[in-house]
Amino acid sequence: MKPNRNKKTDPIQRAVVKVGSNVLTARAGLNIDAIASISHQICQLLDQGMQIILVSSGAMASGMKKMGFPRRPDAIPKRQAISAIGQAGLIREWEKAFSRFDRQVAQILLTSDDLTGRKRYLNARNTMNTLLEWQVVPIINENDTIMVEEIKLGDNDNLAAMIALLLDADIFINLTDIDGLYDKDPRVHPDAQLIPRVATYSKRIETYAGDIPGALGTGGMLSKIKAARKVTASGIPMVIAKGYRSDILIRLAAGESLGTYFVPRDHKLNRKKCWIGYTVNPQGTLRVDDGAANALLNNGKSLLPSGIVAVQGQFAVGAAVAVITDGGRLIGNGLVNYNADEIRAIMGLKTGQIKTCLGQKTYDEVIHRDNLAITGEPEVA
């Protein structure tokens, strides 16, 4: 696959492709033609030596169509049951479509627990890498059947972004029912203008996205922008494009400028920092002064107790916490060497005072730079 949008990059060998509910469902149920087309395109890319990870929405929408429900049920057990009904048909149709080209697929259903715990995260990555080595297509969805709020990943845009980080993908392609990000909803406004390239995430961009909701799925355009911020901050480009467009994946692979391209940062975070920054849920917050913020953002330093001005939440040693400036802007996430009460006791102190205060000093740093992922960026008006 050729690199895209006027940015010099290495050739793309591994891609995450997410297909939204509006692409995969039709009035009578699943859109079999769309499944056939996308699977055929993926097989052509596999034949060219690429590796493809498919994140497939459509289970709940498919189940709603099967059961004749006009909208998603409000009760969680009913949503879980609808997803179970729909997921069975969804994976069956993908398997049938890929089998026409002698390709095997594997179903993987995930919750946030599978990705936020480091051991399970590594196990998931090892399994998926093995499937890719065997030239089997992983088909991934959130495990809605057992979903509760505490373990919910949010939506498949977020899930696909996390998978792109998990597997160190070269690109994330997000297929939806419109051509990309517009300045207003093109389904309502005929004069809507496509935005072909996004390099910074201004408030205007988020306003545009917030005005373009989804129909069947849980995520509209705003969830796609949030996913783009996550992957591009880690050095992975993302494209939003229309899944119905003829040979969309083949044409993107050939370098055509279709949809909206989100420009990645120049340098990728390493895998561990991707996990810290974008997968683990912060258990608390550390607020730091301007000097500490500058040291973290611009000088690659560790966080020392002297720079901390406030602690929010209760958390244990090793927990992930968010680090913010005194003005409330996010700097990043890190893994702490002390628990919340210990940090409250030593905040503002020099490292030489830690032992006197706590009776022991296990670390100089509250967060070592190797365990700190800088994910924040300046707000653009």
Coordinates of C-alpha atoms in Angstrom, one line a residue:
M1 CA 0.0 0.0 0.0
K2 CA 1.3 3.4 -1.0
P3 CA 1.6 6.2 1.5
N4 CA -1.0 9.0 1.3
R5 CA -1.5 12.7 1.3
N6 CA 1.8 14.3 0.5
K7 CA 3.6 12.9 3.5
K8 CA 6.8 10.9 3.2
T9 CA 6.3 7.7 5.1
D10 CA 7.4 4.1 5.0
P11 CA 5.3 1.7 2.8
I12 CA 2.1 0.6 4.6
Q13 CA 2.1 -3.1 5.4
R14 CA -0.4 -3.5 8.2
A15 CA -3.8 -1.7 8.3
V16 CA -6.8 -1.7 10.6
V17 CA -10.0 -1.4 8.7
K18 CA -13.2 -0.4 10.6
V19 CA -16.5 -0.8 8.9
G20 CA -19.5 1.1 10.4
S21 CA -23.0 -0.1 11.1
N22 CA -24.5 2.1 8.4
V23 CA -22.3 0.4 5.8
L24 CA -23.0 -3.1 6.9
T25 CA -26.8 -3.0 7.4
A26 CA -29.6 -2.6 4.9
R27 CA -33.4 -2.4 5.3
A28 CA -33.8 -6.1 5.3
G29 CA -30.9 -6.8 7.7
L30 CA -27.2 -7.2 6.9
N31 CA -25.9 -5.6 3.7
I32 CA -24.6 -8.8 2.0
D33 CA -23.3 -6.9 -1.1
A34 CA -21.2 -4.6 1.1
I35 CA -19.8 -7.5 3.0
A36 CA -19.0 -9.3 -0.2
S37 CA -17.3 -6.2 -1.7
I38 CA -15.2 -5.3 1.4
S39 CA -14.1 -9.0 1.9
H40 CA -13.1 -9.2 -1.8
Q41 CA -11.0 -6.0 -1.6
I42 CA -9.3 -7.2 1.6
C43 CA -8.4 -10.4 0.0
Q44 CA -6.8 -8.6 -2.9
L45 CA -4.7 -6.6 -0.5
L46 CA -3.8 -9.7 1.3
D47 CA -2.6 -11.2 -2.0
Q48 CA -0.4 -8.1 -2.3
G49 CA 1.3 -9.0 1.0
M50 CA -0.6 -6.6 3.3
Q51 CA -1.9 -7.6 6.7
I52 CA -5.5 -6.5 7.5
I53 CA -7.3 -6.4 10.8
L54 CA -11.0 -5.9 10.4
V55 CA -13.1 -4.2 13.1
S56 CA -16.7 -4.8 12.2
S57 CA -19.7 -3.0 13.6
G58 CA -23.2 -4.2 12.8
A59 CA -24.1 -6.7 15.5
M60 CA -26.7 -4.7 17.3
A61 CA -28.0 -3.1 14.2
S62 CA -28.3 -6.6 12.6
G63 CA -30.1 -7.9 15.7
M64 CA -32.5 -5.0 15.7
K65 CA -33.4 -5.7 12.1
K66 CA -33.8 -9.4 12.8
M67 CA -36.1 -8.8 15.7
G68 CA -38.0 -6.0 14.0
F69 CA -37.0 -3.4 16.6
P70 CA -37.3 0.2 15.3
R71 CA -34.6 1.4 17.8
R72 CA -32.1 0.1 20.3
P73 CA -33.7 -1.0 23.6
D74 CA -33.0 1.1 26.6
A75 CA -32.5 -1.9 29.0
I76 CA -28.9 -3.3 29.1
P77 CA -30.0 -7.0 29.1
K78 CA -32.1 -6.4 26.0
R79 CA -29.2 -4.7 24.2
Q80 CA -27.0 -7.6 25.2
A81 CA -29.5 -10.1 23.8
I82 CA -29.9 -8.1 20.6
S83 CA -26.1 -8.0 20.1
A84 CA -25.9 -11.8 20.7
I85 CA -28.6 -12.4 18.0
G86 CA -26.9 -10.0 15.6
Q87 CA -23.3 -11.1 16.2
A88 CA -24.0 -14.7 15.1
G89 CA -25.3 -13.6 11.8
L90 CA -22.6 -11.0 11.3
I91 CA -19.7 -13.3 11.7
R92 CA -21.4 -16.0 9.6
E93 CA -21.7 -13.7 6.7
W94 CA -18.1 -12.5 7.0
E95 CA -16.9 -16.1 7.1
K96 CA -19.0 -17.0 4.0
A97 CA -17.7 -14.0 2.1
F98 CA -14.0 -14.7 2.9
S99 CA -14.3 -18.4 2.2
R100 CA -15.1 -17.6 -1.4
F101 CA -11.5 -16.6 -1.7
D102 CA -10.1 -19.4 0.4
R103 CA -9.4 -17.1 3.3
Q104 CA -10.0 -18.0 7.0
V105 CA -11.3 -15.6 9.6
A106 CA -11.2 -15.5 13.4
Q107 CA -13.8 -13.8 15.6
I108 CA -12.4 -11.8 18.5
L109 CA -14.8 -10.1 21.0
L110 CA -13.2 -7.7 23.5
T111 CA -14.1 -5.6 26.5
S112 CA -11.9 -2.8 28.0
D113 CA -10.7 -5.3 30.7
D114 CA -9.0 -7.2 27.8
L115 CA -7.0 -4.1 26.9
T116 CA -6.5 -2.1 30.1
G117 CA -4.8 -4.9 32.0
R118 CA -1.2 -5.2 30.8
K119 CA -1.1 -9.0 30.9
R120 CA -4.4 -9.5 29.0
Y121 CA -3.3 -6.7 26.6
L122 CA -0.1 -8.5 25.7
N123 CA -2.0 -11.8 25.4
A124 CA -4.5 -10.2 23.0
R125 CA -1.6 -8.8 20.9
N126 CA 0.2 -12.1 20.8
T127 CA -3.0 -13.9 19.6
M128 CA -3.7 -11.4 16.9
N129 CA -0.1 -11.4 15.7
T130 CA -0.3 -15.2 15.4
L131 CA -3.5 -15.0 13.4
L132 CA -1.8 -12.5 11.0
E133 CA 1.3 -14.7 10.7
W134 CA -1.1 -17.5 9.7
Q135 CA -2.8 -15.2 7.2
V136 CA -6.1 -15.4 9.0
V137 CA -8.2 -12.2 9.1
P138 CA -9.0 -11.2 12.7
I139 CA -12.6 -9.8 12.8
I140 CA -13.0 -7.8 16.0
N141 CA -16.0 -6.3 17.8
E142 CA -16.8 -5.2 21.3
N143 CA -18.3 -7.9 23.4
D144 CA -21.7 -6.2 23.7
T145 CA -23.3 -9.4 25.0
I146 CA -21.6 -9.0 28.4
M147 CA -21.1 -5.2 28.2
V148 CA -21.6 -3.1 31.3
E149 CA -20.6 0.5 31.8
E150 CA -17.4 -0.4 33.7
I151 CA -16.0 -2.6 30.9
K152 CA -17.4 -0.8 27.9
L153 CA -14.9 0.4 25.3
G154 CA -17.3 3.2 24.2
D155 CA -17.8 2.5 20.5
N156 CA -16.0 0.7 17.6
D157 CA -14.2 3.9 16.5
N158 CA -12.4 3.9 19.8
L159 CA -12.0 0.1 19.8
A160 CA -10.4 0.3 16.3
A161 CA -8.1 3.0 17.4
M162 CA -7.0 0.9 20.3
I163 CA -6.4 -2.0 18.0
A164 CA -4.3 0.1 15.7
L165 CA -2.1 1.1 18.7
L166 CA -2.1 -2.5 20.0
L167 CA -0.8 -3.9 16.8
D168 CA 1.4 -1.0 15.7
A169 CA -0.6 -0.5 12.5
D170 CA 0.7 1.7 9.7
I171 CA -2.7 3.1 9.0
F172 CA -6.3 3.1 10.3
I173 CA -9.0 3.2 7.6
N174 CA -12.5 4.1 8.9
L175 CA -15.3 3.3 6.5
T176 CA -18.6 5.0 7.0
D177 CA -21.7 6.1 5.0
I178 CA -20.3 9.5 4.0
D179 CA -17.2 10.5 2.1
G180 CA -15.3 11.9 5.1
L181 CA -15.4 14.9 7.4
Y182 CA -17.5 17.8 6.1
D183 CA -18.1 21.3 7.4
K184 CA -21.7 20.3 7.9
D185 CA -23.8 17.2 7.5
P186 CA -23.9 16.4 3.8
R187 CA -27.0 14.3 4.2
V188 CA -28.9 17.4 5.2
H189 CA -27.0 20.3 3.5
P190 CA -26.3 20.0 -0.2
D191 CA -23.6 22.8 0.0
A192 CA -21.6 20.9 2.6
Q193 CA -17.8 20.9 1.8
L194 CA -15.5 17.9 2.3
I195 CA -12.4 18.6 4.4
P196 CA -9.7 16.5 2.6
R197 CA -6.9 16.9 5.2
V198 CA -6.7 17.5 8.9
A199 CA -3.4 18.3 10.5
T200 CA -4.5 20.1 13.7
Y201 CA -7.6 19.5 15.8
S202 CA -9.2 22.9 16.2
K203 CA -12.4 23.7 18.0
R204 CA -13.9 24.3 14.6
I205 CA -13.1 20.7 13.5
E206 CA -14.8 19.3 16.6
T207 CA -17.8 21.6 16.0
Y208 CA -18.1 20.2 12.4
A209 CA -17.9 16.7 13.7
G210 CA -20.4 17.2 16.5
D211 CA -23.0 18.3 13.9
I212 CA -22.7 15.0 12.0
P213 CA -24.4 12.2 14.1
G214 CA -24.5 8.5 13.4
A215 CA -27.7 6.7 12.5
L216 CA -27.5 3.1 13.5
G217 CA -24.2 2.9 15.4
T218 CA -23.2 4.4 18.7
G219 CA -20.6 6.7 17.2
G220 CA -21.1 9.7 15.0
M221 CA -18.4 11.8 13.3
L222 CA -17.2 13.2 16.7
S223 CA -16.2 9.7 17.9
K224 CA -14.2 9.3 14.7
I225 CA -12.4 12.6 15.3
K226 CA -11.6 11.4 18.8
A227 CA -10.2 8.2 17.4
A228 CA -8.1 10.2 14.9
R229 CA -6.6 12.3 17.6
K230 CA -5.6 9.1 19.5
V231 CA -3.9 7.3 16.6
T232 CA -2.3 10.3 14.9
A233 CA -0.8 11.4 18.3
S234 CA 0.9 8.0 18.2
G235 CA 2.2 8.5 14.7
I236 CA -0.5 6.5 12.8
P237 CA -2.4 8.2 10.0
M238 CA -6.2 7.7 9.7
V239 CA -8.6 8.0 6.7
I240 CA -12.3 8.4 6.9
A241 CA -13.9 7.3 3.6
K242 CA -17.2 6.1 2.2
G243 CA -17.5 2.4 2.5
Y244 CA -20.0 2.2 -0.4
R245 CA -17.6 3.8 -2.9
S246 CA -16.5 1.3 -5.5
D247 CA -13.2 -0.5 -4.6
I248 CA -12.5 2.1 -1.9
L249 CA -9.8 0.0 -0.1
I250 CA -8.0 -0.8 -3.4
R251 CA -8.1 2.8 -4.5
L252 CA -6.8 4.0 -1.1
A253 CA -4.1 1.4 -1.3
A254 CA -3.1 2.8 -4.7
G255 CA -2.7 6.2 -3.2
E256 CA -5.9 7.9 -4.4
S257 CA -6.8 11.0 -2.3
L258 CA -10.3 9.9 -1.2
G259 CA -12.1 10.9 2.0
T260 CA -10.5 12.8 4.8
Y261 CA -6.8 12.1 5.7
F262 CA -5.7 12.8 9.3
V263 CA -2.0 13.6 9.4
P264 CA 0.1 11.7 12.0
R265 CA 2.8 13.1 14.3
D266 CA 6.3 12.6 13.0
H267 CA 7.3 10.2 15.8
K268 CA 5.4 7.1 17.0
L269 CA 5.1 6.4 20.7
N270 CA 6.5 3.0 21.7
R271 CA 4.0 0.3 22.4
K272 CA 4.2 0.6 26.2
K273 CA 3.5 4.3 26.1
C274 CA 0.7 3.8 23.6
W275 CA -0.9 1.5 26.2
I276 CA -0.3 4.0 29.0
G277 CA -1.5 7.0 27.1
Y278 CA -4.5 5.7 25.2
T279 CA -5.7 2.3 26.6
V280 CA -5.4 2.4 30.4
N281 CA -8.2 4.3 32.2
P282 CA -6.7 6.9 34.6
Q283 CA -7.6 6.3 38.2
G284 CA -6.8 9.8 39.4
T285 CA -5.2 13.1 38.5
L286 CA -2.0 14.9 39.3
R287 CA -2.0 18.7 38.8
V288 CA 1.5 20.2 38.3
D289 CA 3.0 23.7 38.3
D290 CA 4.3 25.5 35.2
G291 CA 7.9 24.5 35.8
A292 CA 7.0 20.8 36.0
A293 CA 4.8 21.1 33.0
N294 CA 7.6 22.6 30.9
A295 CA 10.1 19.9 32.1
L296 CA 7.6 17.1 31.1
L297 CA 6.5 18.6 27.8
N298 CA 9.7 20.1 26.5
N299 CA 12.6 18.5 28.2
G300 CA 11.6 14.8 28.5
K301 CA 11.9 14.8 32.3
S302 CA 10.3 12.6 35.0
L303 CA 7.7 14.0 37.3
L304 CA 9.2 14.8 40.8
P305 CA 7.1 15.5 43.9
S306 CA 8.3 19.2 44.0
G307 CA 6.3 20.0 40.9
I308 CA 2.9 18.5 42.1
V309 CA 0.4 21.0 43.4
A310 CA -2.8 18.8 43.8
V311 CA -3.9 15.2 43.8
Q312 CA -7.4 14.0 42.9
G313 CA -8.7 10.5 43.5
Q314 CA -7.6 7.4 45.4
F315 CA -5.2 5.0 43.6
A316 CA -2.5 2.4 44.4
V317 CA 1.1 2.2 43.4
G318 CA 1.4 1.4 39.7
A319 CA -1.9 2.9 38.8
A320 CA -2.4 5.1 35.7
V321 CA -3.1 8.7 36.4
A322 CA -3.7 11.8 34.2
V323 CA -1.2 14.6 34.6
I324 CA -2.6 18.1 33.9
T325 CA -1.2 21.6 34.1
D326 CA -2.3 24.1 36.8
G327 CA -4.6 25.5 34.2
G328 CA -6.3 22.2 33.6
R329 CA -4.7 21.2 30.2
L330 CA -3.9 17.5 29.8
I331 CA -0.2 16.7 29.6
G332 CA -0.5 12.9 29.5
N333 CA -0.9 9.7 31.5
G334 CA 1.6 8.0 33.6
L335 CA 2.1 5.1 36.1
V336 CA 2.8 6.2 39.6
N337 CA 5.5 5.0 42.0
Y338 CA 3.6 6.1 45.1
N339 CA -0.1 5.8 46.1
A340 CA -2.4 8.8 46.3
D341 CA -2.0 9.4 50.0
E342 CA 1.8 9.2 49.8
I343 CA 1.8 11.7 46.9
R344 CA -0.4 14.1 48.9
A345 CA 2.1 13.8 51.7
I346 CA 5.2 14.5 49.6
M347 CA 3.9 16.9 46.9
G348 CA 5.9 20.1 46.8
L349 CA 8.9 18.5 48.6
K350 CA 12.4 17.9 47.3
T351 CA 13.4 14.3 46.6
G352 CA 15.8 14.4 49.6
Q353 CA 12.8 15.0 51.9
I354 CA 10.8 12.0 50.8
K355 CA 12.4 9.5 53.3
T356 CA 11.9 11.9 56.2
C357 CA 8.2 12.4 55.3
L358 CA 7.3 8.8 54.5
G359 CA 9.9 6.9 56.5
Q360 CA 11.3 5.4 53.3
K361 CA 12.1 6.4 49.8
T362 CA 11.5 3.8 47.1
Y363 CA 11.9 6.2 44.2
D364 CA 13.0 9.8 43.5
E365 CA 10.3 10.1 40.8
V366 CA 6.5 10.1 41.3
I367 CA 6.3 9.1 37.6
H368 CA 9.4 8.0 35.7
R369 CA 9.7 9.4 32.2
D370 CA 9.7 5.8 30.8
N371 CA 6.2 5.4 32.3
L372 CA 4.9 8.7 31.1
A373 CA 3.1 9.1 27.8
I374 CA 2.8 12.7 26.6
T375 CA -0.6 12.8 24.9
G376 CA -1.8 16.4 25.3
E377 CA -1.4 19.1 22.7
P378 CA -2.1 22.8 22.6
E379 CA -5.7 23.9 21.9
V380 CA -6.1 25.5 18.5
A381 CA -8.9 28.1 18.1

